[in-house]
Coordinates of C-alpha atoms in Angstrom, one line a residue:
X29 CA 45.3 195.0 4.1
X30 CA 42.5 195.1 1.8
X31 CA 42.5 194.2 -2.0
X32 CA 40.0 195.9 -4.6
X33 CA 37.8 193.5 -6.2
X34 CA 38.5 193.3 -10.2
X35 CA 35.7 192.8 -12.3
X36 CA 37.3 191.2 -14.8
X37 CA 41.0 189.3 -15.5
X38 CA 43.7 191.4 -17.5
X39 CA 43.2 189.3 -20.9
X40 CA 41.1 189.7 -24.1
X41 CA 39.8 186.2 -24.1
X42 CA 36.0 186.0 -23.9
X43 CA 34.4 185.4 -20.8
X44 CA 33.5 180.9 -20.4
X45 CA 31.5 181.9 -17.1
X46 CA 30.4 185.0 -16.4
X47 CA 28.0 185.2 -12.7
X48 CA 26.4 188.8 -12.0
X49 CA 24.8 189.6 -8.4
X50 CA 24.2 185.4 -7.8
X51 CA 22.5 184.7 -4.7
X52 CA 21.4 181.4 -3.3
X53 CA 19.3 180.4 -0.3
X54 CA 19.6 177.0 0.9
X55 CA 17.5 176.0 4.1
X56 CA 16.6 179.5 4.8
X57 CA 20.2 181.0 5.4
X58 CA 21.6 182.7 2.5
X59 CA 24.8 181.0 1.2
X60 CA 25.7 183.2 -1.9
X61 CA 25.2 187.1 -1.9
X62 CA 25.2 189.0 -4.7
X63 CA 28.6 187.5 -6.7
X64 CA 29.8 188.9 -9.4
X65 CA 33.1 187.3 -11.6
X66 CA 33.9 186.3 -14.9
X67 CA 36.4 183.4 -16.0
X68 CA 37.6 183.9 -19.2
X69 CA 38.2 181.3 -21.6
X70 CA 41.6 179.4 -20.9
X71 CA 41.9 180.6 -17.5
X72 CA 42.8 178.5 -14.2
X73 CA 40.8 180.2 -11.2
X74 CA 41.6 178.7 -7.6
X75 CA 38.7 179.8 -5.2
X76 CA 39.6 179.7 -1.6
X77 CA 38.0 180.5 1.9
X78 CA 37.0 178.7 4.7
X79 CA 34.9 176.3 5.2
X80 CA 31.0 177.4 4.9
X81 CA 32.0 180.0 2.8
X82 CA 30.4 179.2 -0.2
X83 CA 32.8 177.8 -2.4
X84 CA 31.1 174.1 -3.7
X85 CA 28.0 176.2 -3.5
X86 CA 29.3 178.9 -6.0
X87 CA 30.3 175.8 -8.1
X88 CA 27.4 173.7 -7.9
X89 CA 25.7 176.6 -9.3
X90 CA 28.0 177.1 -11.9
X91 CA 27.6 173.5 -12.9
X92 CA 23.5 173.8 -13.2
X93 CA 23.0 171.7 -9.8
X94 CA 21.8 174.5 -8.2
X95 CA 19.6 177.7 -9.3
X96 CA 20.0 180.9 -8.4
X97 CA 18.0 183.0 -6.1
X98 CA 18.6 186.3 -7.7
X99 CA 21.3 187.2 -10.4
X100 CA 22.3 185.7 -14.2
X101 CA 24.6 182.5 -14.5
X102 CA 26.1 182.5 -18.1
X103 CA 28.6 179.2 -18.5
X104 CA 30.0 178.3 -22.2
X105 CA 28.2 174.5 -23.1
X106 CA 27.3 172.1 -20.2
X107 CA 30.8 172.3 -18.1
X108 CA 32.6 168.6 -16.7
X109 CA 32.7 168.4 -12.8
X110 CA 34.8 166.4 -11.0
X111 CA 34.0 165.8 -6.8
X112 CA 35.7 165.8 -3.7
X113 CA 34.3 162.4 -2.8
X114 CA 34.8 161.3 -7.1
X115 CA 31.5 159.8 -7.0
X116 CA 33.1 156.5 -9.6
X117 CA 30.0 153.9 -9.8
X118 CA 31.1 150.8 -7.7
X119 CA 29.8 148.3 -10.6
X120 CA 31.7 149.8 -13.8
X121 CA 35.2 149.1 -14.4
X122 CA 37.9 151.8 -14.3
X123 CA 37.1 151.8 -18.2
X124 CA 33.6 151.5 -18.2
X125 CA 33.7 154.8 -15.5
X126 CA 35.7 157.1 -17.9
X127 CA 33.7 155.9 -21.0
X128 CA 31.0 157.0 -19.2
X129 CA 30.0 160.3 -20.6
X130 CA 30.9 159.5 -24.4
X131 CA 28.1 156.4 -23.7
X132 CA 25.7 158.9 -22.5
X133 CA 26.3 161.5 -25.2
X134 CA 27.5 159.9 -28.1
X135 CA 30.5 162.5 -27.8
X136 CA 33.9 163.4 -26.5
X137 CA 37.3 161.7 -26.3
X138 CA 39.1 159.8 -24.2
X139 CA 42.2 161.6 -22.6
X140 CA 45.7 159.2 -22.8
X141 CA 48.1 161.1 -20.7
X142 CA 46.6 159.9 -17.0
X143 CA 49.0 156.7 -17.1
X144 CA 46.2 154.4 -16.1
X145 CA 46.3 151.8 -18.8
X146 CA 47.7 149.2 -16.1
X147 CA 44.4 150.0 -14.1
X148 CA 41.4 150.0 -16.4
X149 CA 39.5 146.5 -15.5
X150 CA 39.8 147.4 -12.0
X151 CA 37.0 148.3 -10.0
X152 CA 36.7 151.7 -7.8
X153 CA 36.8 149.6 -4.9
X154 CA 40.6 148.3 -5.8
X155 CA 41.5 151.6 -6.2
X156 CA 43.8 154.1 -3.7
X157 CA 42.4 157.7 -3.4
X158 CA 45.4 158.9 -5.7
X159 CA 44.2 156.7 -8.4
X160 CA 40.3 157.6 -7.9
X161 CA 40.8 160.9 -8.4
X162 CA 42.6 160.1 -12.0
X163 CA 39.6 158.2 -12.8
X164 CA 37.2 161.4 -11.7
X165 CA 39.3 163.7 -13.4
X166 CA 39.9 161.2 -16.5
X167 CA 36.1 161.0 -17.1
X168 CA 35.4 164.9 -16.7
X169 CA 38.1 165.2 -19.3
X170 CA 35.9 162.6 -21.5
X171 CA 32.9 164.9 -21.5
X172 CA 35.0 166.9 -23.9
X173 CA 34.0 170.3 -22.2
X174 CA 35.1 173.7 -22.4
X175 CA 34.6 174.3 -18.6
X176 CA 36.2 171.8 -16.0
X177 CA 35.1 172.4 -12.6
X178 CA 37.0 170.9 -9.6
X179 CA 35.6 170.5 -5.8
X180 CA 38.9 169.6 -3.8
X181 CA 39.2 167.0 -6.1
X182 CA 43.3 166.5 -3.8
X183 CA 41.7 167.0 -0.2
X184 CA 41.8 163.5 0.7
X185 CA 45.6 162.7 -0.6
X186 CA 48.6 162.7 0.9
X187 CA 50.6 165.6 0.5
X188 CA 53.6 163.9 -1.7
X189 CA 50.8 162.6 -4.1
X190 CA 48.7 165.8 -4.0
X191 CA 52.2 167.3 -5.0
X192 CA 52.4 165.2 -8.0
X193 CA 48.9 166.0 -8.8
X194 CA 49.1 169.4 -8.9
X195 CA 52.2 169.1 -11.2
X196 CA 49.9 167.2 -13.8
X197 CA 46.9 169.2 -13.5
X198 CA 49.0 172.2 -14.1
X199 CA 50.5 170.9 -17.2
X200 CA 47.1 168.9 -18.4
X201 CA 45.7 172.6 -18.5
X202 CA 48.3 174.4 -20.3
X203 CA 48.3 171.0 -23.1
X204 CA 44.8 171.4 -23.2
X205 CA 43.8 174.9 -22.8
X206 CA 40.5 174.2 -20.8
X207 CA 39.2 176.9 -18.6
X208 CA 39.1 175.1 -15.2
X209 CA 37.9 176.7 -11.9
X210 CA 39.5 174.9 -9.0
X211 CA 38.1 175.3 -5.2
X212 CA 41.0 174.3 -2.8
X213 CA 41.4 175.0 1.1
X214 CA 45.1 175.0 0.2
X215 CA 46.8 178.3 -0.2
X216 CA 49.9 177.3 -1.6
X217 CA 48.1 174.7 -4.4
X218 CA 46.0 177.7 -5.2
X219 CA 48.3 180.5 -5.8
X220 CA 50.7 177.7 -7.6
X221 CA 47.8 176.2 -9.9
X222 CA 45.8 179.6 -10.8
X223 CA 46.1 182.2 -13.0
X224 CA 43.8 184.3 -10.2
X225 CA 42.7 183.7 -6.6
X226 CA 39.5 184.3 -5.8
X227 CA 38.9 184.9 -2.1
X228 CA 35.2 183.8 -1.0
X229 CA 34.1 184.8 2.7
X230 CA 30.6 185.0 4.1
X231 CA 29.6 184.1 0.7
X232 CA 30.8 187.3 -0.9
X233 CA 34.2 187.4 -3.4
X234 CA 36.4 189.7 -1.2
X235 CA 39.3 189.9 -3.5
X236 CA 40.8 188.8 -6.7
X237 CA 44.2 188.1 -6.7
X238 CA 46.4 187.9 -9.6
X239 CA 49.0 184.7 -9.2
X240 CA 50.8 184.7 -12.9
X241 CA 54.2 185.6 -12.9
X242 CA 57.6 185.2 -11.6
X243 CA 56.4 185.5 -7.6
X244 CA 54.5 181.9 -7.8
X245 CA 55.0 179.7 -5.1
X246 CA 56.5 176.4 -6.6
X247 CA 57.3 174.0 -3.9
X248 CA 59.1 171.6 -6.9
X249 CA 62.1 174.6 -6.6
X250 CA 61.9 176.0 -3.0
X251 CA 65.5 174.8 -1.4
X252 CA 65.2 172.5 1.5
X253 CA 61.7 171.4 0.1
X254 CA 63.0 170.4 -3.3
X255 CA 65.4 168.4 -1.2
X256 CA 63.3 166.5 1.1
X257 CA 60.9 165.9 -1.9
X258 CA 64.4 164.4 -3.8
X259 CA 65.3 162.2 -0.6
X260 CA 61.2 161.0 -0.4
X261 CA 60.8 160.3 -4.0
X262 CA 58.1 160.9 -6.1
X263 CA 54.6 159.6 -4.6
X264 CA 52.5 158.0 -7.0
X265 CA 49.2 156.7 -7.1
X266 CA 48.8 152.8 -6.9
X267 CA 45.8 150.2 -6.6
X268 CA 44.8 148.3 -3.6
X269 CA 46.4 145.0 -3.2
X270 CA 42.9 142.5 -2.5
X271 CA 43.1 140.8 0.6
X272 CA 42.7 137.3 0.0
X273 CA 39.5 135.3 0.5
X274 CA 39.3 134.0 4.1
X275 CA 39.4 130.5 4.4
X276 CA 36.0 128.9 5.8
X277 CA 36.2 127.8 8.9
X278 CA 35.9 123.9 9.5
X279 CA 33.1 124.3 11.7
X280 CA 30.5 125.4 8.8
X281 CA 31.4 122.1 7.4
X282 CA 31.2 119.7 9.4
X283 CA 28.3 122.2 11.2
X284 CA 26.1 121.5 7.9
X285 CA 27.2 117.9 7.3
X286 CA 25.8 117.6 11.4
X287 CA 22.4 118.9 10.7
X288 CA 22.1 116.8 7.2
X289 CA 23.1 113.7 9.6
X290 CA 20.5 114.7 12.9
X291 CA 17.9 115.3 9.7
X292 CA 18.4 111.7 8.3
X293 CA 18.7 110.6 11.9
X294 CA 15.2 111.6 12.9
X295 CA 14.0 110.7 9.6
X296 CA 15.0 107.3 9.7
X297 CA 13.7 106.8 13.5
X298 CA 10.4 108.0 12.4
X299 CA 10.1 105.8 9.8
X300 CA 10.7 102.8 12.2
X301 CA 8.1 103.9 14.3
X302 CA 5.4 104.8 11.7
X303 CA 6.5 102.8 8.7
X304 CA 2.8 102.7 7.0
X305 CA 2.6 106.5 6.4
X306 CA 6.6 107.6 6.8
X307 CA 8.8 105.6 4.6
X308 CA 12.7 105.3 4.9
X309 CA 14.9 107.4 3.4
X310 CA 16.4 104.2 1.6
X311 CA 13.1 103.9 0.4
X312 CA 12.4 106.9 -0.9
X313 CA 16.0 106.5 -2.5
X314 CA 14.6 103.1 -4.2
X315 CA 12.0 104.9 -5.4
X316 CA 13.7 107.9 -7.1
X317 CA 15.2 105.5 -9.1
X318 CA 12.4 103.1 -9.7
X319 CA 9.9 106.0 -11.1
X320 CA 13.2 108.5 -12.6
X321 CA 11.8 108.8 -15.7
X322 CA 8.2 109.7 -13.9
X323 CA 9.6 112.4 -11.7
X324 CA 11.9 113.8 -14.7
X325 CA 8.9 114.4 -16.7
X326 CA 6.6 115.9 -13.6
X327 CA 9.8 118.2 -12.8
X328 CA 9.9 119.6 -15.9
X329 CA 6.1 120.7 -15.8
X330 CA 6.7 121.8 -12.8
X331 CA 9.5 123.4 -13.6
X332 CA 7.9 124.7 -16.8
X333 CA 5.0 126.5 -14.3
X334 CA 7.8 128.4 -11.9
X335 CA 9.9 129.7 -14.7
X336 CA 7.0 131.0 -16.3
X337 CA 5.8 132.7 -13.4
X338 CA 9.4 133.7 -12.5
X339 CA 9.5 135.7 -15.6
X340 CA 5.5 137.0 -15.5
X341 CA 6.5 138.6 -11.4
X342 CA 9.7 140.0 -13.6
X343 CA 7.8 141.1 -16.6
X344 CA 5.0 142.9 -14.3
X345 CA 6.7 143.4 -11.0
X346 CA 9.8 145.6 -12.2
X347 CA 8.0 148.2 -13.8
X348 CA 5.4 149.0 -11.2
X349 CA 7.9 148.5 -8.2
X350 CA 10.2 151.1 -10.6
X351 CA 7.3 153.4 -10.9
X352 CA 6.4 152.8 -7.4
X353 CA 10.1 153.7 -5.9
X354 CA 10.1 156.8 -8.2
X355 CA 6.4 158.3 -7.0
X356 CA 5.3 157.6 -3.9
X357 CA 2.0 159.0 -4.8
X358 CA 1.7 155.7 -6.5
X359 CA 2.9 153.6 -3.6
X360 CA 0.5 155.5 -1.4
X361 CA -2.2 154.6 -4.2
X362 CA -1.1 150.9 -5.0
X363 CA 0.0 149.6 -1.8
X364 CA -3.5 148.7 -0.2
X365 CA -4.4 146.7 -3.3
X366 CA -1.1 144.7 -3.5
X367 CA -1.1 144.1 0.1
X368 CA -4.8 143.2 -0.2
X369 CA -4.1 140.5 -2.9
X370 CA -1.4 138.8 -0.9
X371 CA -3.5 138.5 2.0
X372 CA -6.3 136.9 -0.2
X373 CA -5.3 132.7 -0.3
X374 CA -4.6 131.5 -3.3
X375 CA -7.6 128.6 -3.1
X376 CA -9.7 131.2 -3.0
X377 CA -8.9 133.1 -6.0
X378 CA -8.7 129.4 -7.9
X379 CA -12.2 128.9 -8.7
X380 CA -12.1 132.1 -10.4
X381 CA -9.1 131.4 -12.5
X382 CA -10.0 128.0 -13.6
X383 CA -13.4 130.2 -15.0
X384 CA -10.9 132.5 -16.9
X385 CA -8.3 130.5 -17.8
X386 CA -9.5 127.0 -17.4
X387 CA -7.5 124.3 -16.1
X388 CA -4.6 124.4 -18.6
X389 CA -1.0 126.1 -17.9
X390 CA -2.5 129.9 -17.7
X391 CA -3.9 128.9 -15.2
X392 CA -1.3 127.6 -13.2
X393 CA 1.4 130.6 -14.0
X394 CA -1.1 133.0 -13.1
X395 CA -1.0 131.3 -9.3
X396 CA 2.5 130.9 -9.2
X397 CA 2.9 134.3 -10.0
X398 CA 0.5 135.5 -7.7
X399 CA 2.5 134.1 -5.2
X400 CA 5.9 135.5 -6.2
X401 CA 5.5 139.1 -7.7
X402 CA 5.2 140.5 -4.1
X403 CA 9.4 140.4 -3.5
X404 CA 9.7 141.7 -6.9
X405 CA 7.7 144.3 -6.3
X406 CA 9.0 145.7 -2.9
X407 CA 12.8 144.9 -4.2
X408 CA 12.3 147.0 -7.1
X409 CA 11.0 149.8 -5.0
X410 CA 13.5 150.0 -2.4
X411 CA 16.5 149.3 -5.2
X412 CA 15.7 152.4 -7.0
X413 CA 15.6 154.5 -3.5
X414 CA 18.5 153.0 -2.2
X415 CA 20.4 154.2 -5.3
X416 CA 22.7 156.8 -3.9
X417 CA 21.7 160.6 -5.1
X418 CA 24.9 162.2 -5.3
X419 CA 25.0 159.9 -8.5
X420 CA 22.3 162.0 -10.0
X421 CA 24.2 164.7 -10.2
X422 CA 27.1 163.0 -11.9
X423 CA 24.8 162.3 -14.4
X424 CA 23.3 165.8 -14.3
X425 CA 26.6 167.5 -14.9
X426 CA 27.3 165.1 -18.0
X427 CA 23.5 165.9 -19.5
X428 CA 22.3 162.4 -19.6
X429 CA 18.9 161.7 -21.1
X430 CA 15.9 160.0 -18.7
X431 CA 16.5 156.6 -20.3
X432 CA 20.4 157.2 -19.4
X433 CA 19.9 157.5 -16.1
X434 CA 17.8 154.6 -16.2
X435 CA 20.2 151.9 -17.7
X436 CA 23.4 153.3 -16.6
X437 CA 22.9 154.3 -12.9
X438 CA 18.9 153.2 -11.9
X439 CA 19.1 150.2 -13.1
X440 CA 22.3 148.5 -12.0
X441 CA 22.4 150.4 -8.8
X442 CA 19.6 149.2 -7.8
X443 CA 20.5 145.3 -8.9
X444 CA 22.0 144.2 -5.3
X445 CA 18.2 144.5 -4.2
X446 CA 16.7 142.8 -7.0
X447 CA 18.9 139.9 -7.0
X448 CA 18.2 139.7 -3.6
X449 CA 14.3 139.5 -3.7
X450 CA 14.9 136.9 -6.9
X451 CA 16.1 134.8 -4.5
X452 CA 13.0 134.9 -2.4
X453 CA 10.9 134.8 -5.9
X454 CA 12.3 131.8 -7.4
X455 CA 11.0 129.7 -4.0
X456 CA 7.5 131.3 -3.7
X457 CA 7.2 130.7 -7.7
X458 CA 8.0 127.4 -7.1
X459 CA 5.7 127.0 -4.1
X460 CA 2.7 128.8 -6.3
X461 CA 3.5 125.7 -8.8
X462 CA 3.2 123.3 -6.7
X463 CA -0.2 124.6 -4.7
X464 CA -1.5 125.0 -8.3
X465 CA -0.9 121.5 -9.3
X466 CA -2.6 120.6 -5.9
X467 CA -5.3 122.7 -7.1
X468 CA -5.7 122.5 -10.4
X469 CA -4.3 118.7 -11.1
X470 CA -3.1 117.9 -14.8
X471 CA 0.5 117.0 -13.9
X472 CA 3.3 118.1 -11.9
X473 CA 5.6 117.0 -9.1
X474 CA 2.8 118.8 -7.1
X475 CA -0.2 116.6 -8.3
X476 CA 2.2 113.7 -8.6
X477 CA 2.9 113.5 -4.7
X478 CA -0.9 114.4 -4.1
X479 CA -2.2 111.0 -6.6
X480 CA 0.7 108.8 -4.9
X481 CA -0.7 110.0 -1.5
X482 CA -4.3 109.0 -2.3
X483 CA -3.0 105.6 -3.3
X484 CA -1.1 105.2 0.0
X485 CA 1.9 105.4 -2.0
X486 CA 4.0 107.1 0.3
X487 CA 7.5 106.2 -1.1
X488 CA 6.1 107.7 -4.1
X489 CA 4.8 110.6 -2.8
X490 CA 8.0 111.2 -0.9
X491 CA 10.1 110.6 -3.8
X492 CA 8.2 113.6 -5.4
X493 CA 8.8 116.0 -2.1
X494 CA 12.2 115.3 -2.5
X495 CA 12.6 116.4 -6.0
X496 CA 10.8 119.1 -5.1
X497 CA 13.3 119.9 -2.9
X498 CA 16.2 120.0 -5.0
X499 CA 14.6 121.9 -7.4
X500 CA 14.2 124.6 -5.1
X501 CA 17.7 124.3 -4.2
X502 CA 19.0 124.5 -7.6
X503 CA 16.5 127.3 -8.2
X504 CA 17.9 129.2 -5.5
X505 CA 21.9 128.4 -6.3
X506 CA 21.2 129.8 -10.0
X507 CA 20.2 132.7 -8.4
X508 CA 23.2 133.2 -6.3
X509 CA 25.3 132.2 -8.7
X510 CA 23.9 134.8 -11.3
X511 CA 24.1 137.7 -8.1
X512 CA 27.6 136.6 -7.1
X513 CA 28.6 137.1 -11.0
X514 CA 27.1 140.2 -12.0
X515 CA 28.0 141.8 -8.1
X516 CA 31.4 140.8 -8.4
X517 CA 32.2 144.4 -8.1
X518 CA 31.8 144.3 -4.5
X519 CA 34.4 141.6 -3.7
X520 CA 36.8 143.1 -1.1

């Protein structure tokens, strides 16, 4: 039986979308053909059809993510859009993810009858589908929009919480009055949600179908279902309980207290067999103490050098590793000359520093952080790529601003990387300290252990590698300490 196609809905509201002979071409095949509908302002349209038909296309394109090959595409305002996979940002709270939008704009409203007060300092991760798609709706309904778009935002539920769902979008939309268009593969939710059907196959509308009235499905009053539904209960969304955090095994313990104990082991049995040039590790003790206040004073100037150059591979590295993960134009073009300088030895470039700089502390940062901007380079680069791009589009849909973008998604999305190439930064800054003071002299735990050495002060100069040592250590725990902090997001 076949349906005529109505142009437009029996109301007098004005149209909030109105699409006329769209067509879209995506990898060659053409997904959209000539559509023409119009949702008028405070209307609920379901769109259903199967899969392939066009549907999150047609939406996509009524959002602005996608432009049209042929035809006009008139929406009311920038419209809210909530996903079928959500698309929450792991590293904002359930708070943080619903502010979203009024933090981008500067406008729109938080909406107070989702019952997720219990649930805001959660993360996404905590949450059960149910309660992700609150959240996804929950920050569309922030952007204060007229239009609310909705991409089987249920699919993934279960069908006593999709019920319960579908009972609270229905009555969000008549409190609100917002003119939502809703793509389902569910019959039933779409004739008992919609005002009008519209039937997409082949990427053509084939019919229109009016829903209001007294013939709605409602499976809250249909006999036996009501029943079983009373007998069930009422499904609800809930959080996911963390699993607690396993227990380390004793083996890593007494693993690492076995390779501290074979290292002190061979040390010692060294140092009995060459006791002129390798002292004891009680001697180098001894001597930690006996020279504390020297090794304090070289560790701060060493440690003075590394932080410095720590901040400089920061300061310098970010940007162009940003810039470089954005265009790779500009990694093709900068890549040879940054491989080319970490190929070039450090002892070589010296002479020419000491010209520039002399033999003071520019001279010395500058090493150190020729040494460590590489990681922060590269990390940069790949953090921003690795940034998932269905996020985009979030941020798309909500009209953020370049700088936006930047701090709210760029920049902390690509943070797992970046902490994970300070790690590797903090060591070769450290390093580049250290060769510089063996360069360049004028203090340091580096040209400490160097004059001890020359004065066959070996304790001395031991005592000095072992500071050394736990300052890279320490280095290198702040570092995971910081990451484990500010990625606390991804505890599961």
């Amino acid at each position: 039986m076949s349906h005529p196609v109505p142009t437009q809905a029996p109301t007098q509201a004005p149209a909030a979308i109105r699409l006329s002979g769209v067509s879209v071409e995506l990898g060659g095949r053409e997904v959209l053909k000539g559509v023409d509908l119009e949702v008028h302002k405070g209307e609920f349209v379901a769109i259903i059809g199967p899969s392939g038909g066009g549907k999150s296309t047609l939406l996509r394109v009524m959002a602005g993510l996608l432009k049209a090959k042929q035809g006009t595409v008139e929406v009311v305002g920038q419209p809210a859009m909530v996903f079928q996979d959500y698309r929450l940002l792991p590293w904002r709270t359930v708070e943080q993810n619903i502010r979203l939008p009024i933090e981008l704009t500067g406008r729109g409203k938080i909406e107070t009858h989702l019952g997720m007060k219990p649930y805001l300092k959660l993360y996404p991760h905590q949450l059960s589908g149910g309660m992700k798609a609150r959240v996804a709706i929950a920050r569309a309904l922030a952007q204060d929009a007229e239009v609310l778009l909705m991409d089987e935002p249920f699919a993934a539920l279960d069908a006593l919480v999709r019920e319960r769902f579908n009972l609270e979008l229905k009555q969000l939309h008549e409190r609100t009055g917002k003119t939502i268009v809703f793509v389902t593969h569910s019959i039933r939710e779409a004739v008992y949600l919609a005002d009008r059907v519209v039937v997409l196959t082949g990427g053509k509308v084939e019919a229109i179908l009016e829903t209001r009235g007294e013939g709605r499905i409602t499976a809250f009053t249909d006999g036996l279902e009501a029943e079983l539904r009373e007998r069930l209960g009422v499904a609800d969304s809930t959080f996911i309980e963390p699993s607690p955090e396993p227990l380390r095994p004793p083996w890593e313990i007494f693993g690492v207290l076995g390779l501290l104990t074979a290292f002190f082991l061979a040390w010692g049995i060294m140092a009995a067999r060459v006791p002129v040039f390798v002292p004891s590790p009680l001697e180098v003790w001894q001597a930690m103490q006996q020279n504390s206040g020297l090794l304090v004073r070289n560790a701060l100037a060493t440690l003075q050098t590394a932080g410095l150059g720590i901040l400089a591979s920061l300061a310098i590295g970010l940007p162009i590793g940003y810039a470089m993960g954005q265009k790779r134009s500009l990694e093709r073009l900068l890549s040879p000359f940054i491989v080319a300088l970490q190929a070039v030895p450090t002892i070589i470039v010296a002479p020419l520093l000491i010209i520039w700089f002399g033999y003071g502390l520019g001279s010395k940062v500058t090493i150190a952080t020729l040494i460590s901007i590489f990681p922060v380079l590269v990390s940069a680069m790949v953090g921003v790529r690795e940034v998932d791009r269905t996020y985009r589009e979030v941020f798309q849909t909500i009209g953020a601003t370049a700088w936006g973008v930047f701090w709210k998604l760029e920049f902390p999305g690509a943070l797992p990387v970046i902490l994970g190439g300070l790690r590797l930064t903090v060591s070769l800054a450290l390093i580049g300290a250290v060769v510089a003071e063996f360069v360049l002299g004028g203090g340091g735990l580096g040209h400490l252990a160097q004059t001890e050495q020359r004065n066959f002060n070996y304790a001395n100069a031991f005592s000095a590698v072992a500071v050394t040592v736990l300052l890279g250590i320490s280095l290198y725990g702040l570092v995971a300490l910081l990451e484990s902090y500010v990625l606390r997001y991804r505890r599961k």
